[in-house]
């Protein structure tokens, strides 16, 4: 396993499902908490923070997530957070990441949309320059905030249209937040050339995934693990090559699955469903992309070649350009060849 861990650490990777605020490291959380001292329940001390990040269920997770969102008060916070995410991704040999960003949450808390987009763009340029990592944005609707947040997220996406923006998403709770109501917003986002990447089937059943496909035109599904409960859906995902962005430790920590041994990733792969492995909210779940690759390797019984295939799959399922995919795939191939000779 040590060899495999080292192989994973050096493997060039793409990350397709990772949330912006959910990527704030304990160091950045402490820095933000210190900047805005006395007005947040989020502890600055790393041990207390780890305890704060013990989630009773998915609803509790969202509540805690939003308390961390509250730490981000101005454009400088947004820039710092985003730039530091680039640093951490590059440390893990991530070359390309599609970061799910929720502009609505920050704009509602008083950061102007223009300043918010400028801050993430500034960080994107800086992260490429300083760390050699390419970031792209998925702007997601926070489901719990309903249709007004959909309207506002779409408006920001289309009016600001930051250079890194490539896709439109839907996050937050699924229970009580049916997907079809968001159809008009996804229609407009897609008409404007954004890819459709909603979350579905993380905390509810396969019906939500069908809705995401039929109503929202999903090209990839965030999580989508409930597909394992529906043979017809798994066949459809396999035939249509609609990938799932699987985040095993996240599912464990939000208690979407009771035990990693019960995680459906193996069943999905066996049914031919295309998947990528991702980290979701790594510090909040006490994980990293490297660790998720190791978890997937254990669950799927993968060797080095299998793990390199996971990295190639993420590239294939990404929204990188044809050339970008070819370049990163070649880098993975070369790394694998060098490691095995
Ligand atoms: O695993 C997840 N599922 C759904 N939403 C999530 C997850 N992780 C972070 N968020 C974030 O939760 C916020 C509230 O809707 C959104 O910002 C969404 O991006």
Short mmCIF file of C-alpha atoms and ligand atoms in Angstrom, two decimals:
data_model
loop_
_atom_site.label_atom_id
_atom_site.label_comp_id
_atom_site.label_asym_id
_atom_site.label_seq_id
_atom_site.Cartn_x
_atom_site.Cartn_y
_atom_site.Cartn_z
CA UNK A 1 0.00 0.00 0.00
CA UNK A 2 2.91 2.36 0.70
CA UNK A 3 4.05 1.99 -2.90
CA UNK A 4 0.56 2.70 -4.12
CA UNK A 5 0.30 5.72 -1.81
CA UNK A 6 3.52 7.12 -3.24
CA UNK A 7 2.33 6.37 -6.77
CA UNK A 8 -0.93 8.23 -6.10
CA UNK A 9 0.91 11.17 -4.55
CA UNK A 10 2.99 11.70 -7.67
CA UNK A 11 0.26 10.90 -10.18
CA UNK A 12 -0.88 13.93 -12.23
CA UNK A 13 -4.58 14.32 -11.52
CA UNK A 14 -7.79 16.16 -12.39
CA UNK A 15 -10.37 17.02 -9.73
CA UNK A 16 -13.96 17.38 -10.95
CA UNK A 17 -15.99 17.69 -7.76
CA UNK A 18 -14.63 19.93 -5.06
CA UNK A 19 -16.39 22.82 -3.34
CA UNK A 20 -14.83 26.23 -2.90
CA UNK A 21 -15.55 27.02 0.75
CA UNK A 22 -15.44 23.30 1.53
CA UNK A 23 -11.77 23.35 0.52
CA UNK A 24 -10.72 25.90 3.14
CA UNK A 25 -7.82 24.32 5.03
CA UNK A 26 -7.69 24.52 8.84
CA UNK A 27 -4.96 27.15 8.41
CA UNK A 28 -7.17 29.32 6.19
CA UNK A 29 -10.20 28.80 8.42
CA UNK A 30 -8.07 29.92 11.40
CA UNK A 31 -6.82 32.91 9.45
CA UNK A 32 -10.34 33.94 8.44
CA UNK A 33 -11.67 33.29 11.95
CA UNK A 34 -8.90 35.48 13.37
CA UNK A 35 -9.67 38.26 10.88
CA UNK A 36 -13.28 38.29 12.00
CA UNK A 37 -12.77 37.39 15.62
CA UNK A 38 -15.62 37.00 18.05
CA UNK A 39 -18.41 36.85 15.49
CA UNK A 40 -18.27 33.21 14.39
CA UNK A 41 -18.96 29.82 15.98
CA UNK A 42 -16.19 28.28 13.85
CA UNK A 43 -13.22 27.40 16.09
CA UNK A 44 -9.74 28.49 15.01
CA UNK A 45 -7.97 25.74 16.96
CA UNK A 46 -7.28 22.72 14.67
CA UNK A 47 -8.39 20.05 17.20
CA UNK A 48 -11.59 21.93 18.02
CA UNK A 49 -12.16 22.45 14.29
CA UNK A 50 -11.81 18.73 13.59
CA UNK A 51 -14.47 18.10 16.23
CA UNK A 52 -16.66 20.85 14.78
CA UNK A 53 -16.44 18.95 11.48
CA UNK A 54 -18.04 15.79 12.93
CA UNK A 55 -21.38 15.66 11.15
CA UNK A 56 -24.48 14.05 12.59
CA UNK A 57 -26.21 13.91 9.21
CA UNK A 58 -26.38 15.75 5.89
CA UNK A 59 -28.52 18.60 7.23
CA UNK A 60 -26.01 19.18 10.02
CA UNK A 61 -23.23 19.20 7.46
CA UNK A 62 -24.96 21.95 5.45
CA UNK A 63 -25.51 23.99 8.63
CA UNK A 64 -21.80 23.78 9.49
CA UNK A 65 -20.82 24.46 5.88
CA UNK A 66 -22.81 27.69 5.90
CA UNK A 67 -21.17 28.78 9.15
CA UNK A 68 -17.82 28.55 7.36
CA UNK A 69 -19.30 30.49 4.43
CA UNK A 70 -20.05 33.21 7.00
CA UNK A 71 -16.32 33.65 7.60
CA UNK A 72 -15.90 34.97 4.08
CA UNK A 73 -16.72 38.62 4.35
CA UNK A 74 -14.96 40.47 1.56
CA UNK A 75 -13.25 40.06 -1.79
CA UNK A 76 -9.84 39.73 -0.12
CA UNK A 77 -11.13 36.67 1.79
CA UNK A 78 -12.41 35.17 -1.45
CA UNK A 79 -9.08 35.76 -3.18
CA UNK A 80 -7.08 34.27 -0.31
CA UNK A 81 -9.29 31.20 -0.03
CA UNK A 82 -9.22 30.52 -3.78
CA UNK A 83 -5.50 31.07 -4.24
CA UNK A 84 -4.72 28.77 -1.31
CA UNK A 85 -6.94 26.07 -2.81
CA UNK A 86 -4.73 26.27 -5.89
CA UNK A 87 -1.66 25.77 -3.71
CA UNK A 88 -3.13 22.71 -2.01
CA UNK A 89 -4.30 21.16 -5.28
CA UNK A 90 -0.88 21.62 -6.86
CA UNK A 91 0.75 20.00 -3.81
CA UNK A 92 -1.29 16.90 -4.66
CA UNK A 93 -0.21 17.04 -8.32
CA UNK A 94 -3.65 18.17 -9.43
CA UNK A 95 -3.15 19.87 -12.78
CA UNK A 96 -6.75 20.80 -13.45
CA UNK A 97 -9.72 21.32 -11.13
CA UNK A 98 -13.34 22.23 -11.67
CA UNK A 99 -14.21 24.06 -8.49
CA UNK A 100 -17.85 24.39 -7.43
CA UNK A 101 -18.31 27.99 -6.37
CA UNK A 102 -21.48 29.42 -4.86
CA UNK A 103 -21.49 33.14 -5.69
CA UNK A 104 -25.02 33.54 -4.31
CA UNK A 105 -23.90 32.79 -0.74
CA UNK A 106 -21.23 35.47 -0.79
CA UNK A 107 -23.27 38.06 -2.69
CA UNK A 108 -26.12 37.60 -0.19
CA UNK A 109 -23.62 38.23 2.59
CA UNK A 110 -22.67 41.56 1.05
CA UNK A 111 -19.83 40.94 -1.39
CA UNK A 112 -20.73 42.54 -4.74
CA UNK A 113 -20.95 40.01 -7.60
CA UNK A 114 -18.37 41.88 -9.68
CA UNK A 115 -15.85 41.98 -6.84
CA UNK A 116 -16.47 38.30 -6.08
CA UNK A 117 -15.83 37.26 -9.69
CA UNK A 118 -12.79 39.50 -9.93
CA UNK A 119 -11.36 37.88 -6.79
CA UNK A 120 -11.76 34.30 -8.02
CA UNK A 121 -10.37 35.24 -11.44
CA UNK A 122 -7.40 36.97 -9.87
CA UNK A 123 -6.75 33.82 -7.82
CA UNK A 124 -7.16 31.62 -10.91
CA UNK A 125 -4.53 33.59 -12.80
CA UNK A 126 -2.24 33.59 -9.75
CA UNK A 127 -2.69 29.86 -9.15
CA UNK A 128 -1.77 29.06 -12.73
CA UNK A 129 1.24 31.38 -12.60
CA UNK A 130 2.53 30.35 -9.17
CA UNK A 131 1.43 26.71 -8.84
CA UNK A 132 0.87 25.51 -12.41
CA UNK A 133 -2.70 24.43 -11.68
CA UNK A 134 -5.62 25.29 -13.96
CA UNK A 135 -8.84 26.13 -12.15
CA UNK A 136 -12.28 26.29 -13.75
CA UNK A 137 -15.58 27.30 -12.13
CA UNK A 138 -18.89 25.57 -11.74
CA UNK A 139 -21.37 28.13 -10.34
CA UNK A 140 -23.91 26.23 -8.27
CA UNK A 141 -27.34 27.08 -6.97
CA UNK A 142 -27.52 26.41 -3.20
CA UNK A 143 -30.70 24.33 -3.25
CA UNK A 144 -31.83 25.27 0.25
CA UNK A 145 -32.09 28.92 -0.84
CA UNK A 146 -34.65 28.07 -3.51
CA UNK A 147 -35.61 29.78 -6.75
CA UNK A 148 -34.41 33.29 -5.83
CA UNK A 149 -30.92 31.85 -5.52
CA UNK A 150 -31.31 30.15 -8.91
CA UNK A 151 -32.31 33.43 -10.50
CA UNK A 152 -29.40 35.27 -8.89
CA UNK A 153 -26.82 32.55 -9.68
CA UNK A 154 -27.89 32.58 -13.34
CA UNK A 155 -27.77 36.37 -13.45
CA UNK A 156 -24.26 36.46 -11.99
CA UNK A 157 -23.10 33.71 -14.34
CA UNK A 158 -24.40 35.42 -17.44
CA UNK A 159 -23.70 39.04 -16.55
CA UNK A 160 -20.27 38.58 -15.00
CA UNK A 161 -19.27 35.55 -17.07
CA UNK A 162 -15.80 35.18 -15.56
CA UNK A 163 -13.28 33.59 -17.96
CA UNK A 164 -12.94 30.44 -15.85
CA UNK A 165 -16.68 29.72 -15.76
CA UNK A 166 -17.55 26.50 -17.60
CA UNK A 167 -20.55 24.94 -15.90
CA UNK A 168 -23.74 25.41 -13.91
CA UNK A 169 -24.63 23.30 -10.89
CA UNK A 170 -27.06 22.69 -8.08
CA UNK A 171 -25.92 21.77 -4.57
CA UNK A 172 -27.20 21.64 -1.02
CA UNK A 173 -29.98 19.38 0.21
CA UNK A 174 -32.07 17.23 -2.11
CA UNK A 175 -34.81 16.39 0.38
CA UNK A 176 -37.54 18.99 -0.10
CA UNK A 177 -35.69 20.50 -3.07
CA UNK A 178 -37.03 18.81 -6.23
CA UNK A 179 -34.77 19.25 -9.25
CA UNK A 180 -37.42 19.98 -11.93
CA UNK A 181 -38.20 23.46 -10.54
CA UNK A 182 -34.72 24.57 -11.66
CA UNK A 183 -35.27 23.63 -15.30
CA UNK A 184 -35.75 27.18 -16.65
CA UNK A 185 -32.43 28.29 -15.11
CA UNK A 186 -30.51 25.31 -16.43
CA UNK A 187 -32.11 25.82 -19.86
CA UNK A 188 -30.80 29.37 -19.97
CA UNK A 189 -27.37 28.47 -18.62
CA UNK A 190 -27.03 25.69 -21.21
CA UNK A 191 -28.23 27.98 -24.00
CA UNK A 192 -25.41 30.31 -22.97
CA UNK A 193 -22.89 27.49 -23.39
CA UNK A 194 -22.46 26.34 -19.80
CA UNK A 195 -22.28 22.63 -19.03
CA UNK A 196 -24.94 21.15 -16.75
CA UNK A 197 -23.55 19.46 -13.62
CA UNK A 198 -26.19 19.19 -10.89
CA UNK A 199 -25.86 17.18 -7.70
CA UNK A 200 -28.38 14.34 -7.58
CA UNK A 201 -28.74 11.01 -5.84
CA UNK A 202 -26.43 11.90 -2.96
CA UNK A 203 -29.09 11.89 -0.23
CA UNK A 204 -32.19 10.83 -2.17
CA UNK A 205 -33.03 8.03 -4.60
CA UNK A 206 -32.54 7.35 -8.30
CA UNK A 207 -35.63 9.41 -9.21
CA UNK A 208 -33.64 12.56 -8.46
CA UNK A 209 -30.95 11.46 -10.92
CA UNK A 210 -33.54 10.81 -13.62
CA UNK A 211 -34.88 14.33 -12.97
CA UNK A 212 -31.40 15.81 -13.23
CA UNK A 213 -30.93 14.12 -16.60
CA UNK A 214 -34.39 14.71 -18.07
CA UNK A 215 -35.16 18.13 -16.66
CA UNK A 216 -31.76 19.73 -16.18
CA UNK A 217 -29.86 18.12 -19.06
CA UNK A 218 -27.15 16.83 -16.72
CA UNK A 219 -23.92 15.95 -18.56
CA UNK A 220 -22.36 14.67 -15.34
CA UNK A 221 -23.94 14.00 -11.98
CA UNK A 222 -22.59 15.24 -8.66
CA UNK A 223 -22.41 12.10 -6.46
CA UNK A 224 -25.22 10.08 -8.08
CA UNK A 225 -24.53 7.07 -5.88
CA UNK A 226 -28.24 6.27 -5.63
CA UNK A 227 -28.00 5.09 -9.26
CA UNK A 228 -26.82 1.78 -7.81
CA UNK A 229 -30.43 1.18 -6.68
CA UNK A 230 -31.75 1.25 -10.26
CA UNK A 231 -30.48 -1.23 -12.86
CA UNK A 232 -32.21 0.65 -15.68
CA UNK A 233 -30.56 3.90 -14.67
CA UNK A 234 -27.12 2.29 -14.44
CA UNK A 235 -27.57 0.91 -17.97
CA UNK A 236 -28.68 4.34 -19.17
CA UNK A 237 -25.68 6.10 -17.59
CA UNK A 238 -23.38 3.48 -19.15
CA UNK A 239 -24.99 3.73 -22.60
CA UNK A 240 -25.16 7.51 -22.63
CA UNK A 241 -21.77 7.83 -20.95
CA UNK A 242 -23.05 10.18 -18.27
CA UNK A 243 -20.38 10.08 -15.55
CA UNK A 244 -20.89 10.22 -11.80
CA UNK A 245 -18.57 12.32 -9.65
CA UNK A 246 -18.07 9.92 -6.76
CA UNK A 247 -16.75 11.16 -3.39
CA UNK A 248 -16.55 8.13 -1.06
CA UNK A 249 -15.37 9.70 2.22
CA UNK A 250 -17.88 12.53 1.85
CA UNK A 251 -20.68 9.96 1.68
CA UNK A 252 -19.39 8.35 4.83
CA UNK A 253 -18.93 11.59 6.75
CA UNK A 254 -22.36 13.03 5.85
CA UNK A 255 -23.76 9.56 6.64
CA UNK A 256 -25.16 9.09 3.15
CA UNK A 257 -23.60 5.63 3.48
CA UNK A 258 -23.24 3.87 6.84
CA UNK A 259 -19.93 2.21 6.13
CA UNK A 260 -17.31 2.50 3.38
CA UNK A 261 -17.61 -1.24 2.82
CA UNK A 262 -21.22 -0.58 1.79
CA UNK A 263 -20.27 2.15 -0.67
CA UNK A 264 -21.81 1.42 -4.09
CA UNK A 265 -18.76 2.50 -6.14
CA UNK A 266 -17.91 -1.13 -6.94
CA UNK A 267 -21.43 -1.90 -8.10
CA UNK A 268 -21.49 1.20 -10.30
CA UNK A 269 -18.15 0.37 -11.92
CA UNK A 270 -19.21 -3.26 -12.46
CA UNK A 271 -22.32 -2.01 -14.27
CA UNK A 272 -20.16 0.04 -16.62
CA UNK A 273 -21.18 3.42 -15.22
CA UNK A 274 -18.45 5.98 -15.94
CA UNK A 275 -17.09 7.51 -12.76
CA UNK A 276 -14.45 9.87 -11.48
CA UNK A 277 -13.16 9.93 -7.93
CA UNK A 278 -13.21 13.25 -6.10
CA UNK A 279 -12.80 14.85 -2.70
CA UNK A 280 -15.90 17.15 -2.32
CA UNK A 281 -14.99 19.16 0.82
CA UNK A 282 -11.62 17.68 1.75
CA UNK A 283 -10.68 19.37 5.07
CA UNK A 284 -14.25 19.15 6.34
CA UNK A 285 -14.26 15.42 5.68
CA UNK A 286 -10.68 14.90 6.86
CA UNK A 287 -9.60 13.79 3.41
CA UNK A 288 -7.77 14.84 0.25
CA UNK A 289 -7.93 13.79 -3.38
CA UNK A 290 -4.94 11.52 -2.77
CA UNK A 291 -6.78 9.79 0.04
CA UNK A 292 -9.91 9.38 -2.07
CA UNK A 293 -7.81 7.66 -4.73
CA UNK A 294 -6.44 5.34 -2.04
CA UNK A 295 -9.96 4.66 -0.72
CA UNK A 296 -11.18 3.92 -4.24
CA UNK A 297 -8.19 1.65 -4.84
CA UNK A 298 -9.14 -0.36 -1.76
CA UNK A 299 -12.85 -0.50 -2.60
CA UNK A 300 -12.20 -1.42 -6.25
CA UNK A 301 -9.10 -3.55 -5.71
CA UNK A 302 -6.93 -1.41 -7.99
CA UNK A 303 -3.20 -1.61 -8.66
CA UNK A 304 -1.07 1.23 -10.07
CA UNK A 305 -2.49 0.80 -13.54
CA UNK A 306 -6.04 0.87 -12.17
CA UNK A 307 -5.31 4.02 -10.24
CA UNK A 308 -3.77 5.66 -13.32
CA UNK A 309 -6.97 4.69 -15.16
CA UNK A 310 -8.97 6.60 -12.53
CA UNK A 311 -6.88 9.67 -13.26
CA UNK A 312 -7.35 9.19 -17.01
CA UNK A 313 -11.11 8.82 -16.50
CA UNK A 314 -11.29 12.13 -14.64
CA UNK A 315 -9.51 13.83 -17.52
CA UNK A 316 -11.83 12.19 -20.06
CA UNK A 317 -14.93 13.28 -18.13
CA UNK A 318 -13.68 16.80 -17.58
CA UNK A 319 -14.61 19.85 -19.59
CA UNK A 320 -11.03 20.44 -20.64
CA UNK A 321 -10.46 21.19 -24.31
CA UNK A 322 -9.45 18.35 -26.63
CA UNK A 323 -5.84 19.51 -26.47
CA UNK A 324 -5.96 19.95 -22.71
CA UNK A 325 -7.20 16.38 -22.30
CA UNK A 326 -4.56 15.00 -24.65
CA UNK A 327 -1.79 16.82 -22.81
CA UNK A 328 -2.82 15.75 -19.32
CA UNK A 329 -3.49 12.17 -20.42
CA UNK A 330 -0.02 12.01 -21.98
CA UNK A 331 1.43 13.25 -18.71
CA UNK A 332 -0.37 10.51 -16.79
CA UNK A 333 0.78 7.88 -19.31
CA UNK A 334 4.38 9.06 -19.06
CA UNK A 335 4.25 9.05 -15.27
CA UNK A 336 2.86 5.52 -15.21
CA UNK A 337 5.45 4.29 -17.70
CA UNK A 338 8.29 5.82 -15.70
CA UNK A 339 6.96 4.34 -12.44
CA UNK A 340 6.63 0.82 -13.83
CA UNK A 341 10.08 0.63 -15.46
O1 LIG B 1 -21.70 17.22 -0.68
C1 LIG B 1 -22.34 18.27 -0.93
N1 LIG B 1 -23.59 18.20 -1.42
C2 LIG B 1 -24.34 19.29 -1.68
N2 LIG B 1 -23.88 20.54 -1.49
C3 LIG B 1 -22.64 20.69 -0.99
C4 LIG B 1 -21.83 19.58 -0.71
N3 LIG B 1 -20.66 20.05 -0.24
C5 LIG B 1 -20.73 21.37 -0.23
N4 LIG B 1 -21.92 21.78 -0.69
C6 LIG B 1 -22.31 23.19 -0.77
O2 LIG B 1 -23.34 23.40 0.15
C7 LIG B 1 -23.80 24.71 -0.03
C8 LIG B 1 -25.20 24.84 0.39
O3 LIG B 1 -26.10 24.48 -0.61
C9 LIG B 1 -23.53 25.03 -1.50
O4 LIG B 1 -22.62 26.11 -1.52
C10 LIG B 1 -22.89 23.76 -2.04
O5 LIG B 1 -21.91 24.05 -3.02
#
